[in-house]
Amino acid sequence: MKKFFAALAALAAALPVFSTTAHAAGLTPLEQRWIAGMSPVLQHAKTSGMPVDIVVQPQDAPEAAPLALGFKDGRCKLVLSLRGNPEGEATTQRLPAGLEDSALELMAAHELGHCRRYLDGAWFNLPVGFSATPVPDGLSPDLQRAYLSMKSVRREEGYGDLVALGWTAQRHPDQYAALHAWLMQERSRDLLPGSHHDTLAWLKLARDAKALGSAPSMFEAAAPLWAQALDSDE
């Protein structure tokens, strides 16, 4: 099941960091559009000292998530895979009318949530005091590993979504309800309950922006709700 943002390991040719000008050499109009829309989040990462680079896949990537996060040599790589990828254009068409830039910011903030977890050395780790639910009985060793990986990815996607909503609550509070509804709709598309991108348990806790509190950073805002859903999920 293809989603518009995800974590990944494979990386491609890196572009200069924060190359957001409309005339950036070699970028397609769609790539320029996405990078420009995400630029407030990218600038925030830069000014806060997060080691984030923009990476654009130069080849067709029809099966890739249009936006993903990789980690290499201590740096986070925000990877755009829009060329020859129908989901990139489809995602663009599904952006909420009048809130397109804010939705692209939300998507980029989600990836910064992944970045923060990588930088903290916490990727796939549960918070202190939590333990993973047992693997269901009767699974083969390969299916056991797949199950554990799916659960881990789902937790990280839930955290990323809450970080994204934390950004939205702080930067676009008047648009929060509409963007939350759009994210719920996206996460409900082709939903397989309990699968990698089923983050609805976290999103339901964040229907009201006030649930994210008044923490100074989007990462701190996400942490309590993330743990709250884990309390019933693990």
PDB file of N, CA and C in Angstrom, residues 68-110:
ATOM      1  N   ALA A  68       9.776  10.775   1.608  1.00  0.00           N
ATOM      2  CA  ALA A  68      10.240   9.797   2.589  1.00  0.00           C
ATOM      3  C   ALA A  68      11.447  10.355   3.324  1.00  0.00           C
ATOM      4  N   LEU A  69      11.863   9.631   4.349  1.00  0.00           N
ATOM      5  CA  LEU A  69      12.985  10.061   5.182  1.00  0.00           C
ATOM      6  C   LEU A  69      14.022   8.963   5.229  1.00  0.00           C
ATOM      7  N   GLY A  70      15.251   9.307   4.877  1.00  0.00           N
ATOM      8  CA  GLY A  70      16.373   8.390   5.026  1.00  0.00           C
ATOM      9  C   GLY A  70      17.376   8.964   6.009  1.00  0.00           C
ATOM     10  N   PHE A  71      18.296   8.148   6.428  1.00  0.00           N
ATOM     11  CA  PHE A  71      19.303   8.577   7.402  1.00  0.00           C
ATOM     12  C   PHE A  71      20.641   7.994   6.972  1.00  0.00           C
ATOM     13  N   LYS A  72      21.639   8.869   6.785  1.00  0.00           N
ATOM     14  CA  LYS A  72      22.942   8.414   6.299  1.00  0.00           C
ATOM     15  C   LYS A  72      24.024   9.330   6.836  1.00  0.00           C
ATOM     16  N   ASP A  73      25.071   8.716   7.385  1.00  0.00           N
ATOM     17  CA  ASP A  73      26.231   9.471   7.872  1.00  0.00           C
ATOM     18  C   ASP A  73      25.829  10.564   8.855  1.00  0.00           C
ATOM     19  N   GLY A  74      24.877  10.244   9.728  1.00  0.00           N
ATOM     20  CA  GLY A  74      24.474  11.187  10.760  1.00  0.00           C
ATOM     21  C   GLY A  74      23.589  12.315  10.284  1.00  0.00           C
ATOM     22  N   ARG A  75      23.092  12.243   9.050  1.00  0.00           N
ATOM     23  CA  ARG A  75      22.251  13.299   8.503  1.00  0.00           C
ATOM     24  C   ARG A  75      20.934  12.710   8.018  1.00  0.00           C
ATOM     25  N   CYS A  76      19.878  13.469   8.208  1.00  0.00           N
ATOM     26  CA  CYS A  76      18.558  13.082   7.721  1.00  0.00           C
ATOM     27  C   CYS A  76      18.403  13.538   6.277  1.00  0.00           C
ATOM     28  N   LYS A  77      17.830  12.671   5.471  1.00  0.00           N
ATOM     29  CA  LYS A  77      17.643  12.943   4.050  1.00  0.00           C
ATOM     30  C   LYS A  77      16.156  12.945   3.728  1.00  0.00           C
ATOM     31  N   LEU A  78      15.632  14.114   3.422  1.00  0.00           N
ATOM     32  CA  LEU A  78      14.247  14.226   2.986  1.00  0.00           C
ATOM     33  C   LEU A  78      14.229  13.914   1.494  1.00  0.00           C
ATOM     34  N   VAL A  79      13.627  12.781   1.140  1.00  0.00           N
ATOM     35  CA  VAL A  79      13.734  12.241  -0.217  1.00  0.00           C
ATOM     36  C   VAL A  79      12.440  12.447  -0.970  1.00  0.00           C
ATOM     37  N   LEU A  80      12.534  13.150  -2.102  1.00  0.00           N
ATOM     38  CA  LEU A  80      11.410  13.322  -3.008  1.00  0.00           C
ATOM     39  C   LEU A  80      11.541  12.340  -4.161  1.00  0.00           C
ATOM     40  N   SER A  81      10.503  11.568  -4.408  1.00  0.00           N
ATOM     41  CA  SER A  81      10.471  10.612  -5.519  1.00  0.00           C
ATOM     42  C   SER A  81       9.218  10.910  -6.337  1.00  0.00           C
ATOM     43  N   LEU A  82       9.291  11.952  -7.143  1.00  0.00           N
ATOM     44  CA  LEU A  82       8.113  12.431  -7.864  1.00  0.00           C
ATOM     45  C   LEU A  82       8.166  12.121  -9.358  1.00  0.00           C
ATOM     46  N   ARG A  83       9.337  11.801  -9.867  1.00  0.00           N
ATOM     47  CA  ARG A  83       9.457  11.599 -11.314  1.00  0.00           C
ATOM     48  C   ARG A  83       8.927  10.217 -11.704  1.00  0.00           C
ATOM     49  N   GLY A  84       8.077  10.224 -12.722  1.00  0.00           N
ATOM     50  CA  GLY A  84       7.502   8.963 -13.170  1.00  0.00           C
ATOM     51  C   GLY A  84       6.701   8.270 -12.086  1.00  0.00           C
ATOM     52  N   ASN A  85       6.181   9.043 -11.142  1.00  0.00           N
ATOM     53  CA  ASN A  85       5.481   8.480  -9.992  1.00  0.00           C
ATOM     54  C   ASN A  85       4.064   9.057  -9.954  1.00  0.00           C
ATOM     55  N   PRO A  86       3.078   8.308 -10.416  1.00  0.00           N
ATOM     56  CA  PRO A  86       1.716   8.857 -10.464  1.00  0.00           C
ATOM     57  C   PRO A  86       1.175   9.244  -9.088  1.00  0.00           C
ATOM     58  N   GLU A  87       1.684   8.631  -8.032  1.00  0.00           N
ATOM     59  CA  GLU A  87       1.180   8.976  -6.697  1.00  0.00           C
ATOM     60  C   GLU A  87       1.584  10.386  -6.297  1.00  0.00           C
ATOM     61  N   GLY A  88       2.709  10.894  -6.837  1.00  0.00           N
ATOM     62  CA  GLY A  88       3.107  12.257  -6.535  1.00  0.00           C
ATOM     63  C   GLY A  88       2.078  13.256  -7.028  1.00  0.00           C
ATOM     64  N   GLU A  89       1.645  13.100  -8.275  1.00  0.00           N
ATOM     65  CA  GLU A  89       0.626  13.995  -8.822  1.00  0.00           C
ATOM     66  C   GLU A  89      -0.713  13.765  -8.139  1.00  0.00           C
ATOM     67  N   ALA A  90      -1.035  12.500  -7.850  1.00  0.00           N
ATOM     68  CA  ALA A  90      -2.307  12.197  -7.187  1.00  0.00           C
ATOM     69  C   ALA A  90      -2.354  12.820  -5.795  1.00  0.00           C
ATOM     70  N   THR A  91      -1.238  12.738  -5.065  1.00  0.00           N
ATOM     71  CA  THR A  91      -1.186  13.349  -3.742  1.00  0.00           C
ATOM     72  C   THR A  91      -1.350  14.858  -3.843  1.00  0.00           C
ATOM     73  N   THR A  92      -0.698  15.465  -4.836  1.00  0.00           N
ATOM     74  CA  THR A  92      -0.830  16.903  -5.035  1.00  0.00           C
ATOM     75  C   THR A  92      -2.294  17.278  -5.271  1.00  0.00           C
ATOM     76  N   GLN A  93      -2.992  16.475  -6.056  1.00  0.00           N
ATOM     77  CA  GLN A  93      -4.401  16.763  -6.342  1.00  0.00           C
ATOM     78  C   GLN A  93      -5.274  16.586  -5.109  1.00  0.00           C
ATOM     79  N   ARG A  94      -4.823  15.748  -4.165  1.00  0.00           N
ATOM     80  CA  ARG A  94      -5.629  15.509  -2.957  1.00  0.00           C
ATOM     81  C   ARG A  94      -5.326  16.502  -1.840  1.00  0.00           C
ATOM     82  N   LEU A  95      -4.354  17.380  -2.021  1.00  0.00           N
ATOM     83  CA  LEU A  95      -4.080  18.381  -0.991  1.00  0.00           C
ATOM     84  C   LEU A  95      -5.329  19.233  -0.775  1.00  0.00           C
ATOM     85  N   PRO A  96      -5.626  19.602   0.463  1.00  0.00           N
ATOM     86  CA  PRO A  96      -6.863  20.344   0.716  1.00  0.00           C
ATOM     87  C   PRO A  96      -6.851  21.713   0.046  1.00  0.00           C
ATOM     88  N   ALA A  97      -7.929  22.018  -0.632  1.00  0.00           N
ATOM     89  CA  ALA A  97      -8.019  23.270  -1.389  1.00  0.00           C
ATOM     90  C   ALA A  97      -7.820  24.468  -0.478  1.00  0.00           C
ATOM     91  N   GLY A  98      -6.920  25.358  -0.896  1.00  0.00           N
ATOM     92  CA  GLY A  98      -6.630  26.565  -0.138  1.00  0.00           C
ATOM     93  C   GLY A  98      -5.634  26.367   0.986  1.00  0.00           C
ATOM     94  N   LEU A  99      -5.301  25.101   1.282  1.00  0.00           N
ATOM     95  CA  LEU A  99      -4.371  24.789   2.370  1.00  0.00           C
ATOM     96  C   LEU A  99      -3.204  23.946   1.860  1.00  0.00           C
ATOM     97  N   GLU A 100      -2.936  24.061   0.577  1.00  0.00           N
ATOM     98  CA  GLU A 100      -1.926  23.190  -0.019  1.00  0.00           C
ATOM     99  C   GLU A 100      -0.559  23.355   0.638  1.00  0.00           C
ATOM    100  N   ASP A 101      -0.112  24.596   0.824  1.00  0.00           N
ATOM    101  CA  ASP A 101       1.198  24.813   1.425  1.00  0.00           C
ATOM    102  C   ASP A 101       1.242  24.299   2.863  1.00  0.00           C
ATOM    103  N   SER A 102       0.181  24.534   3.614  1.00  0.00           N
ATOM    104  CA  SER A 102       0.151  24.075   5.000  1.00  0.00           C
ATOM    105  C   SER A 102       0.160  22.550   5.071  1.00  0.00           C
ATOM    106  N   ALA A 103      -0.488  21.893   4.108  1.00  0.00           N
ATOM    107  CA  ALA A 103      -0.468  20.432   4.075  1.00  0.00           C
ATOM    108  C   ALA A 103       0.934  19.915   3.739  1.00  0.00           C
ATOM    109  N   LEU A 104       1.625  20.581   2.820  1.00  0.00           N
ATOM    110  CA  LEU A 104       2.996  20.186   2.501  1.00  0.00           C
ATOM    111  C   LEU A 104       3.917  20.411   3.704  1.00  0.00           C
ATOM    112  N   GLU A 105       3.683  21.482   4.450  1.00  0.00           N
ATOM    113  CA  GLU A 105       4.440  21.686   5.687  1.00  0.00           C
ATOM    114  C   GLU A 105       4.180  20.541   6.657  1.00  0.00           C
ATOM    115  N   LEU A 106       2.923  20.157   6.803  1.00  0.00           N
ATOM    116  CA  LEU A 106       2.581  19.040   7.696  1.00  0.00           C
ATOM    117  C   LEU A 106       3.345  17.788   7.292  1.00  0.00           C
ATOM    118  N   MET A 107       3.388  17.506   5.999  1.00  0.00           N
ATOM    119  CA  MET A 107       4.087  16.319   5.520  1.00  0.00           C
ATOM    120  C   MET A 107       5.583  16.391   5.840  1.00  0.00           C
ATOM    121  N   ALA A 108       6.183  17.568   5.646  1.00  0.00           N
ATOM    122  CA  ALA A 108       7.608  17.716   5.949  1.00  0.00           C
ATOM    123  C   ALA A 108       7.855  17.600   7.447  1.00  0.00           C
ATOM    124  N   ALA A 109       6.956  18.151   8.269  1.00  0.00           N
ATOM    125  CA  ALA A 109       7.122  18.052   9.719  1.00  0.00           C
ATOM    126  C   ALA A 109       7.037  16.601  10.180  1.00  0.00           C
ATOM    127  N   HIS A 110       6.176  15.816   9.539  1.00  0.00           N
ATOM    128  CA  HIS A 110       6.120  14.384   9.825  1.00  0.00           C
ATOM    129  C   HIS A 110       7.501  13.743   9.656  1.00  0.00           C
TER     130      HIS A 110
END
